[in-house]
mmCIF file of C-alpha atoms and ligand atoms in Angstrom:
data_model
loop_
_atom_site.group_PDB
_atom_site.id
_atom_site.type_symbol
_atom_site.label_atom_id
_atom_site.label_comp_id
_atom_site.label_asym_id
_atom_site.label_seq_id
_atom_site.Cartn_x
_atom_site.Cartn_y
_atom_site.Cartn_z
ATOM 1 C CA MET J 1 -13.679 23.002 -27.249
ATOM 2 C CA ALA J 2 -13.082 19.241 -27.533
ATOM 3 C CA LYS J 3 -12.593 17.397 -24.277
ATOM 4 C CA PRO J 4 -8.956 16.364 -23.675
ATOM 5 C CA ASP J 5 -8.200 12.656 -24.093
ATOM 6 C CA ILE J 6 -7.148 10.895 -20.922
ATOM 7 C CA LEU J 7 -5.984 7.303 -20.666
ATOM 8 C CA LEU J 8 -7.495 5.426 -17.720
ATOM 9 C CA VAL J 9 -5.124 2.568 -16.921
ATOM 10 C CA GLY J 10 -7.353 0.600 -14.523
ATOM 11 C CA PRO J 11 -10.973 0.878 -13.346
ATOM 12 C CA TYR J 12 -12.069 3.669 -10.971
ATOM 13 C CA PRO J 13 -15.317 3.632 -8.983
ATOM 14 C CA GLU J 14 -18.392 4.553 -11.016
ATOM 15 C CA TRP J 15 -18.790 7.875 -9.139
ATOM 16 C CA ASP J 16 -15.339 8.956 -10.362
ATOM 17 C CA LEU J 17 -15.877 7.701 -13.871
ATOM 18 C CA VAL J 18 -19.050 9.756 -14.236
ATOM 19 C CA GLU J 19 -17.217 12.909 -13.128
ATOM 20 C CA LEU J 20 -14.210 12.216 -15.333
ATOM 21 C CA GLU J 21 -16.360 11.524 -18.379
ATOM 22 C CA ALA J 22 -18.106 14.883 -17.929
ATOM 23 C CA GLN J 23 -14.753 16.664 -18.400
ATOM 24 C CA TYR J 24 -12.640 14.363 -20.539
ATOM 25 C CA ASN J 25 -12.736 11.826 -23.296
ATOM 26 C CA VAL J 26 -11.872 8.835 -21.113
ATOM 27 C CA LEU J 27 -10.055 6.024 -22.943
ATOM 28 C CA LYS J 28 -10.255 2.814 -20.901
ATOM 29 C CA LEU J 29 -7.055 0.876 -21.413
ATOM 30 C CA TYR J 30 -8.243 -1.972 -19.196
ATOM 31 C CA GLU J 31 -11.205 -2.685 -21.491
ATOM 32 C CA ALA J 32 -9.094 -2.884 -24.654
ATOM 33 C CA GLU J 33 -8.789 -6.318 -26.236
ATOM 34 C CA ASP J 34 -5.325 -5.520 -27.534
ATOM 35 C CA ARG J 35 -3.708 -2.873 -25.342
ATOM 36 C CA ASP J 36 -0.793 -2.131 -27.694
ATOM 37 C CA THR J 37 -3.096 -1.493 -30.644
ATOM 38 C CA PHE J 38 -5.395 0.612 -28.440
ATOM 39 C CA VAL J 39 -2.503 2.796 -27.283
ATOM 40 C CA GLN J 40 -1.183 3.087 -30.840
ATOM 41 C CA ASP J 41 -4.628 4.111 -32.159
ATOM 42 C CA HIS J 42 -5.059 6.877 -29.552
ATOM 43 C CA ALA J 43 -1.422 7.879 -28.932
ATOM 44 C CA GLY J 44 -1.646 11.154 -30.870
ATOM 45 C CA GLY J 45 -4.391 12.605 -28.644
ATOM 46 C CA ILE J 46 -3.670 11.410 -25.094
ATOM 47 C CA ARG J 47 -2.652 14.327 -22.848
ATOM 48 C CA ALA J 48 -3.111 12.710 -19.429
ATOM 49 C CA ILE J 49 -2.874 9.321 -17.768
ATOM 50 C CA ALA J 50 -5.110 8.553 -14.783
ATOM 51 C CA THR J 51 -3.781 5.490 -13.028
ATOM 52 C CA ARG J 52 -3.770 3.722 -9.657
ATOM 53 C CA GLY J 53 -1.006 3.364 -7.092
ATOM 54 C CA GLU J 54 -0.279 -0.260 -7.875
ATOM 55 C CA LEU J 55 -0.678 0.097 -11.670
ATOM 56 C CA GLY J 56 1.418 3.215 -12.309
ATOM 57 C CA ALA J 57 2.712 4.150 -15.752
ATOM 58 C CA SER J 58 5.761 2.442 -17.273
ATOM 59 C CA ALA J 59 8.509 4.081 -19.328
ATOM 60 C CA ASP J 60 7.264 2.007 -22.262
ATOM 61 C CA LEU J 61 3.719 3.414 -22.025
ATOM 62 C CA ILE J 62 4.952 6.967 -21.444
ATOM 63 C CA GLY J 63 7.288 6.632 -24.440
ATOM 64 C CA LYS J 64 4.354 5.760 -26.705
ATOM 65 C CA LEU J 65 2.419 8.937 -25.840
ATOM 66 C CA PRO J 66 4.075 11.972 -27.488
ATOM 67 C CA LYS J 67 1.408 14.444 -26.255
ATOM 68 C CA LEU J 68 1.432 13.274 -22.627
ATOM 69 C CA GLU J 69 1.510 16.164 -20.118
ATOM 70 C CA ILE J 70 0.508 14.667 -16.765
ATOM 71 C CA VAL J 71 0.186 11.369 -14.883
ATOM 72 C CA SER J 72 -2.350 11.534 -12.061
ATOM 73 C CA VAL J 73 -2.072 8.666 -9.575
ATOM 74 C CA TYR J 74 -5.054 7.474 -7.500
ATOM 75 C CA GLY J 75 -2.907 6.475 -4.501
ATOM 76 C CA VAL J 76 -0.097 7.863 -2.383
ATOM 77 C CA GLY J 77 2.536 5.477 -3.782
ATOM 78 C CA TYR J 78 4.061 6.344 -7.141
ATOM 79 C CA ASP J 79 6.829 3.738 -7.255
ATOM 80 C CA THR J 80 5.196 2.195 -10.337
ATOM 81 C CA VAL J 81 5.384 5.455 -12.306
ATOM 82 C CA ASP J 82 8.653 5.894 -14.191
ATOM 83 C CA LEU J 83 9.613 9.295 -12.805
ATOM 84 C CA ASP J 84 12.818 9.500 -14.884
ATOM 85 C CA ALA J 85 10.824 9.097 -18.096
ATOM 86 C CA CYS J 86 8.435 11.830 -16.884
ATOM 87 C CA ARG J 87 11.208 14.195 -15.774
ATOM 88 C CA ALA J 88 13.016 13.830 -19.089
ATOM 89 C CA ARG J 89 9.950 15.196 -20.900
ATOM 90 C CA GLY J 90 8.653 17.627 -18.301
ATOM 91 C CA ILE J 91 5.593 15.462 -17.659
ATOM 92 C CA ARG J 92 3.951 16.292 -14.319
ATOM 93 C CA VAL J 93 3.056 13.556 -11.805
ATOM 94 C CA THR J 94 0.538 13.863 -8.961
ATOM 95 C CA ASN J 95 -0.604 11.503 -6.189
ATOM 96 C CA THR J 96 -3.222 11.458 -3.397
ATOM 97 C CA PRO J 97 -1.389 11.849 -0.068
ATOM 98 C CA ASP J 98 -2.947 12.698 3.335
ATOM 99 C CA VAL J 99 -6.552 11.770 2.521
ATOM 100 C CA LEU J 100 -5.784 8.057 2.942
ATOM 101 C CA THR J 101 -3.305 8.177 5.849
ATOM 102 C CA ASN J 102 -5.735 7.401 8.686
ATOM 103 C CA ASP J 103 -7.494 4.549 6.914
ATOM 104 C CA VAL J 104 -4.201 2.876 6.003
ATOM 105 C CA ALA J 105 -3.023 3.202 9.624
ATOM 106 C CA ASP J 106 -6.358 1.826 10.875
ATOM 107 C CA LEU J 107 -6.100 -1.261 8.702
ATOM 108 C CA GLY J 108 -2.492 -1.899 9.754
ATOM 109 C CA VAL J 109 -3.421 -1.792 13.434
ATOM 110 C CA ALA J 110 -6.515 -3.929 12.810
ATOM 111 C CA MET J 111 -4.352 -6.521 11.038
ATOM 112 C CA MET J 112 -2.020 -6.680 14.033
ATOM 113 C CA LEU J 113 -4.905 -7.198 16.445
ATOM 114 C CA VAL J 114 -6.737 -9.736 14.288
ATOM 115 C CA GLN J 115 -3.594 -11.783 13.689
ATOM 116 C CA SER J 116 -2.196 -11.618 17.207
ATOM 117 C CA ARG J 117 -5.502 -12.612 18.821
ATOM 118 C CA GLY J 118 -6.221 -15.270 16.158
ATOM 119 C CA MET J 119 -9.612 -13.769 15.334
ATOM 120 C CA ILE J 120 -10.016 -15.405 11.905
ATOM 121 C CA GLY J 121 -9.411 -18.860 13.406
ATOM 122 C CA ALA J 122 -11.630 -17.949 16.341
ATOM 123 C CA GLU J 123 -14.541 -17.197 14.051
ATOM 124 C CA THR J 124 -14.082 -20.546 12.312
ATOM 125 C CA TRP J 125 -13.967 -22.149 15.799
ATOM 126 C CA VAL J 126 -17.448 -20.782 16.473
ATOM 127 C CA LYS J 127 -18.933 -21.382 13.027
ATOM 128 C CA ASP J 128 -17.696 -24.961 12.549
ATOM 129 C CA GLY J 129 -18.906 -26.015 15.972
ATOM 130 C CA SER J 130 -15.425 -26.510 17.484
ATOM 131 C CA TRP J 131 -16.416 -24.351 20.449
ATOM 132 C CA GLY J 132 -19.023 -26.924 21.398
ATOM 133 C CA THR J 133 -17.021 -30.045 20.537
ATOM 134 C CA LYS J 134 -13.445 -29.051 21.403
ATOM 135 C CA GLY J 135 -14.043 -26.427 24.080
ATOM 136 C CA LEU J 136 -11.942 -23.363 24.686
ATOM 137 C CA TYR J 137 -10.129 -21.670 21.795
ATOM 138 C CA PRO J 138 -6.297 -21.943 21.970
ATOM 139 C CA LEU J 139 -4.624 -19.039 23.763
ATOM 140 C CA LYS J 140 -3.072 -16.285 21.649
ATOM 141 C CA ARG J 141 -0.536 -13.506 22.175
ATOM 142 C CA ARG J 142 -1.206 -10.168 23.880
ATOM 143 C CA VAL J 143 -0.831 -6.914 21.948
ATOM 144 C CA TRP J 144 -0.925 -4.116 24.520
ATOM 145 C CA GLY J 145 2.275 -3.137 26.256
ATOM 146 C CA ARG J 146 4.565 -5.057 23.858
ATOM 147 C CA LYS J 147 7.385 -3.737 21.682
ATOM 148 C CA VAL J 148 6.685 -2.306 18.240
ATOM 149 C CA GLY J 149 9.014 -1.205 15.460
ATOM 150 C CA VAL J 150 7.804 1.211 12.806
ATOM 151 C CA LEU J 151 9.939 1.089 9.684
ATOM 152 C CA GLY J 152 9.393 4.499 8.095
ATOM 153 C CA LEU J 153 7.988 7.230 10.344
ATOM 154 C CA GLY J 154 6.298 9.198 7.570
ATOM 155 C CA ARG J 155 2.659 10.233 7.591
ATOM 156 C CA ILE J 156 1.306 6.678 7.740
ATOM 157 C CA GLY J 157 3.967 5.399 10.154
ATOM 158 C CA PHE J 158 3.276 8.321 12.468
ATOM 159 C CA GLU J 159 -0.469 7.588 12.511
ATOM 160 C CA VAL J 160 0.219 3.911 13.223
ATOM 161 C CA ALA J 161 2.492 4.903 16.140
ATOM 162 C CA LYS J 162 -0.096 7.380 17.441
ATOM 163 C CA ARG J 163 -2.711 4.621 17.578
ATOM 164 C CA LEU J 164 -0.295 2.166 19.233
ATOM 165 C CA LYS J 165 0.442 4.635 22.024
ATOM 166 C CA GLY J 166 -3.180 4.030 22.985
ATOM 167 C CA PHE J 167 -2.247 0.376 23.533
ATOM 168 C CA ASP J 168 0.612 1.426 25.836
ATOM 169 C CA MET J 169 3.144 -0.086 23.447
ATOM 170 C CA ASP J 170 6.878 0.516 23.617
ATOM 171 C CA ILE J 171 7.538 2.114 20.215
ATOM 172 C CA ALA J 172 10.768 2.443 18.235
ATOM 173 C CA TYR J 173 11.256 3.482 14.623
ATOM 174 C CA SER J 174 13.771 3.504 11.798
ATOM 175 C CA ASP J 175 14.041 6.223 9.204
ATOM 176 C CA VAL J 176 16.759 8.022 7.255
ATOM 177 C CA ALA J 177 17.038 10.515 10.119
ATOM 178 C CA GLU J 178 15.608 11.065 13.590
ATOM 179 C CA LYS J 179 12.228 12.810 13.341
ATOM 180 C CA PRO J 180 11.423 15.884 15.431
ATOM 181 C CA TYR J 181 7.894 14.534 15.830
ATOM 182 C CA GLY J 182 9.132 11.124 17.033
ATOM 183 C CA GLU J 183 8.648 12.164 20.649
ATOM 184 C CA GLY J 184 8.280 9.279 23.093
ATOM 185 C CA MET J 185 9.685 6.796 20.563
ATOM 186 C CA THR J 186 13.175 5.330 20.327
ATOM 187 C CA PHE J 187 15.096 6.054 17.126
ATOM 188 C CA ILE J 188 16.975 2.999 15.855
ATOM 189 C CA PRO J 189 18.475 3.683 12.413
ATOM 190 C CA ASP J 190 19.340 0.066 11.554
ATOM 191 C CA PRO J 191 16.275 -1.988 10.483
ATOM 192 C CA VAL J 192 17.933 -5.219 11.727
ATOM 193 C CA GLU J 193 18.379 -3.712 15.213
ATOM 194 C CA LEU J 194 14.827 -2.372 15.091
ATOM 195 C CA ALA J 195 13.501 -5.841 14.227
ATOM 196 C CA ARG J 196 15.595 -7.456 16.984
ATOM 197 C CA ARG J 197 13.932 -5.337 19.702
ATOM 198 C CA SER J 198 10.409 -5.662 18.224
ATOM 199 C CA ASP J 199 7.525 -8.049 18.796
ATOM 200 C CA PHE J 200 5.632 -6.395 15.925
ATOM 201 C CA LEU J 201 7.312 -4.719 12.940
ATOM 202 C CA PHE J 202 5.212 -2.371 10.785
ATOM 203 C CA VAL J 203 6.459 -1.596 7.284
ATOM 204 C CA THR J 204 5.165 1.874 6.457
ATOM 205 C CA LEU J 205 7.784 3.436 4.241
ATOM 206 C CA ALA J 206 7.268 4.719 0.691
ATOM 207 C CA ALA J 207 8.713 2.255 -1.798
ATOM 208 C CA SER J 208 11.464 3.141 -4.251
ATOM 209 C CA THR J 209 14.434 1.420 -5.870
ATOM 210 C CA VAL J 210 16.430 2.413 -2.760
ATOM 211 C CA THR J 211 14.069 0.680 -0.307
ATOM 212 C CA ARG J 212 13.715 -2.532 -2.347
ATOM 213 C CA HIS J 213 14.050 -5.527 0.038
ATOM 214 C CA ILE J 214 14.882 -3.247 2.970
ATOM 215 C CA VAL J 215 13.102 -5.953 4.963
ATOM 216 C CA SER J 216 15.839 -8.448 4.152
ATOM 217 C CA ARG J 217 16.378 -12.027 5.304
ATOM 218 C CA GLN J 218 18.433 -10.601 8.221
ATOM 219 C CA VAL J 219 15.587 -8.271 9.288
ATOM 220 C CA ILE J 220 13.084 -11.139 9.112
ATOM 221 C CA GLU J 221 15.352 -13.450 11.122
ATOM 222 C CA ALA J 222 15.990 -10.701 13.689
ATOM 223 C CA LEU J 223 12.220 -10.333 14.206
ATOM 224 C CA GLY J 224 12.288 -14.039 14.971
ATOM 225 C CA PRO J 225 9.953 -16.943 15.803
ATOM 226 C CA ASP J 226 7.812 -14.843 18.170
ATOM 227 C CA GLY J 227 7.717 -11.760 15.931
ATOM 228 C CA MET J 228 5.036 -10.483 13.565
ATOM 229 C CA LEU J 229 5.609 -8.530 10.355
ATOM 230 C CA ILE J 230 2.833 -6.187 9.176
ATOM 231 C CA ASN J 231 3.112 -4.727 5.664
ATOM 232 C CA ILE J 232 0.810 -1.905 4.548
ATOM 233 C CA SER J 233 3.316 -0.318 2.137
ATOM 234 C CA ARG J 234 4.515 -2.147 -0.981
ATOM 235 C CA ALA J 235 5.612 -5.749 -1.484
ATOM 236 C CA SER J 236 8.914 -4.604 -2.993
ATOM 237 C CA ASN J 237 10.000 -3.377 0.448
ATOM 238 C CA ILE J 238 10.218 -7.023 1.567
ATOM 239 C CA ASP J 239 12.326 -9.917 0.300
ATOM 240 C CA GLU J 240 9.248 -12.048 -0.356
ATOM 241 C CA GLU J 241 11.158 -15.288 -0.936
ATOM 242 C CA ALA J 242 12.967 -14.873 2.403
ATOM 243 C CA LEU J 243 9.618 -14.041 4.052
ATOM 244 C CA LEU J 244 7.943 -17.179 2.679
ATOM 245 C CA GLU J 245 10.845 -19.374 3.763
ATOM 246 C CA ALA J 246 10.826 -17.873 7.264
ATOM 247 C CA LEU J 247 7.043 -18.289 7.620
ATOM 248 C CA GLU J 248 7.284 -21.895 6.393
ATOM 249 C CA SER J 249 10.169 -22.820 8.695
ATOM 250 C CA GLY J 250 8.918 -20.891 11.718
ATOM 251 C CA ALA J 251 11.992 -18.614 11.699
ATOM 252 C CA LEU J 252 9.361 -15.827 11.655
ATOM 253 C CA GLY J 253 6.329 -16.187 13.898
ATOM 254 C CA SER J 254 3.673 -14.642 11.672
ATOM 255 C CA ALA J 255 2.817 -11.952 9.150
ATOM 256 C CA ALA J 256 -0.128 -9.755 8.218
ATOM 257 C CA LEU J 257 0.129 -8.563 4.627
ATOM 258 C CA ASP J 258 -1.952 -6.212 2.488
ATOM 259 C CA VAL J 259 0.435 -6.226 -0.498
ATOM 260 C CA PHE J 260 2.161 -8.908 -2.568
ATOM 261 C CA GLU J 261 4.816 -9.096 -5.313
ATOM 262 C CA ALA J 262 2.572 -10.474 -8.056
ATOM 263 C CA GLU J 263 -0.754 -9.163 -6.738
ATOM 264 C CA PRO J 264 -3.517 -9.948 -7.359
ATOM 265 C CA LYS J 265 -1.954 -13.329 -8.262
ATOM 266 C CA LEU J 266 -0.045 -13.895 -5.057
ATOM 267 C CA ASN J 267 2.434 -16.692 -4.609
ATOM 268 C CA PRO J 268 0.295 -19.795 -3.780
ATOM 269 C CA ARG J 269 2.713 -20.662 -0.972
ATOM 270 C CA PHE J 270 1.071 -17.868 1.061
ATOM 271 C CA LEU J 271 -2.299 -19.636 0.850
ATOM 272 C CA LYS J 272 -0.982 -22.799 2.495
ATOM 273 C CA LEU J 273 0.295 -20.994 5.590
ATOM 274 C CA ASP J 274 -1.764 -20.654 8.739
ATOM 275 C CA ASN J 275 0.586 -18.066 10.266
ATOM 276 C CA VAL J 276 -0.169 -15.369 7.697
ATOM 277 C CA LEU J 277 -3.140 -13.016 7.421
ATOM 278 C CA VAL J 278 -3.641 -12.008 3.788
ATOM 279 C CA GLN J 279 -5.582 -8.932 2.685
ATOM 280 C CA PRO J 280 -6.412 -7.768 -0.883
ATOM 281 C CA HIS J 281 -4.496 -4.434 -0.956
ATOM 282 C CA HIS J 282 -7.366 -2.469 0.525
ATOM 283 C CA ALA J 283 -5.770 -0.371 3.263
ATOM 284 C CA SER J 284 -7.164 2.809 1.680
ATOM 285 C CA GLY J 285 -10.387 1.041 0.748
ATOM 286 C CA THR J 286 -13.136 2.955 2.509
ATOM 287 C CA ILE J 287 -15.882 4.818 0.660
ATOM 288 C CA GLU J 288 -14.897 8.082 2.355
ATOM 289 C CA THR J 289 -11.204 7.856 1.495
ATOM 290 C CA ARG J 290 -11.686 6.524 -2.011
ATOM 291 C CA LYS J 291 -14.086 9.428 -2.742
ATOM 292 C CA ALA J 292 -11.460 11.881 -1.483
ATOM 293 C CA MET J 293 -8.761 10.169 -3.566
ATOM 294 C CA GLY J 294 -10.907 10.363 -6.701
ATOM 295 C CA LYS J 295 -11.586 14.041 -6.086
ATOM 296 C CA LEU J 296 -7.889 14.739 -5.675
ATOM 297 C CA VAL J 297 -7.101 12.965 -8.955
ATOM 298 C CA ARG J 298 -9.700 15.164 -10.690
ATOM 299 C CA ASP J 299 -8.568 18.336 -8.906
ATOM 300 C CA ASN J 300 -5.012 17.746 -10.081
ATOM 301 C CA LEU J 301 -6.125 17.143 -13.666
ATOM 302 C CA ALA J 302 -8.414 20.181 -13.618
ATOM 303 C CA ALA J 303 -5.659 22.416 -12.216
ATOM 304 C CA HIS J 304 -3.257 21.192 -14.870
ATOM 305 C CA PHE J 305 -5.631 21.867 -17.757
ATOM 306 C CA ALA J 306 -6.493 25.279 -16.279
ATOM 307 C CA GLY J 307 -2.790 26.165 -16.006
ATOM 308 C CA ALA J 308 -3.114 26.475 -12.196
ATOM 309 C CA ALA J 309 -0.834 25.138 -9.442
ATOM 310 C CA LEU J 310 -1.231 21.386 -8.884
ATOM 311 C CA PRO J 311 -2.729 20.574 -5.456
ATOM 312 C CA THR J 312 -0.512 17.540 -4.777
ATOM 313 C CA PRO J 313 2.422 17.353 -7.187
ATOM 314 C CA VAL J 314 5.102 14.672 -7.007
ATOM 315 C CA ILE J 315 7.118 16.351 -9.783
HETATM 316 C C1 LIG U 401 -4.175 2.002 -4.217
HETATM 317 C C2 LIG U 401 -2.194 2.453 -2.900
HETATM 318 O O1 LIG U 401 -3.893 3.062 -5.014
HETATM 319 O O2 LIG U 401 -2.171 4.648 -2.070
HETATM 320 C C3 LIG U 401 -1.541 3.742 -2.576
HETATM 321 O O3 LIG U 401 -0.339 3.863 -2.859
HETATM 322 O O4 LIG U 401 -1.561 1.504 -3.215
HETATM 323 C C4 LIG U 401 -3.663 2.304 -2.837
HETATM 324 O O5 LIG U 401 -4.321 3.343 -2.236
HETATM 325 C C5 LIG U 401 -5.617 1.694 -4.171
HETATM 326 O O6 LIG U 401 -5.708 0.379 -3.835
HETATM 327 C C6 LIG U 401 -6.342 1.950 -5.456
HETATM 328 O O7 LIG U 401 -5.989 1.060 -6.431
#
């Protein structure tokens, strides 16, 4: 039997590509010179899309593929997949939850520590000889024992909080409802109130049209000149213009960001700031986790084509 055609929206690691190509006819959209023509030429055969969290699948792309049955996302976030377009046609959508939770939490906590203790500047201090010529490195802010807000106590938020308990931090969280597993943490429903009582605010909630700019100008101002914002979710959760203005004016102390509105082409204003730590959207980027994510993408596709239950369905 002929291998099913699948459309690969963006590159996957070689180890996943090899496995996918053994089972499917993999059509690489990202290598096409003219993407519209490429989609048009293959539209009649494509039964699956394999995409990445930040790339998704638009209503426009879905609309051009009459035989599409499933969209498999390499990532936990599926905000970039048009779920309405999928629902309307009974197209299944899967993601890769759980396997990446701990790595994403690790990177968030690492970003807080690196930024609060000024470790990037400290390395430059050593390497450019400032240690010898200027002496002691400027003092930075303590992490342990201070107040943290976790905006979104889902799987990732919970793992962040669990790690921060090890730093004896005073933890509060916001979510749509109080969580039974939020033991030892203060529930503060209003994100502005949460930010007001926090030294560090972690943004860990799944993005959707409802959460767009939930970190508003008011939240950023409430966090204040001594506060730090850490984003390991999606850029759309933050009003990026308000964030830039607050970082530039000092209305917000600092930020540590793994995600950006126009990534990978982030707003150049970020690059001029010395109170922001920028990371290239790699919170899930370990070999172990990425291998598990790739396997889950393939397991979902295999289950679909075998008519079996999907391991991690979104819809
Ligand atoms: C990306 C992510 O999918 O899980 C998510 O939602 O955004 C990431 O894991 C990853 O960077 C691969 O592109």
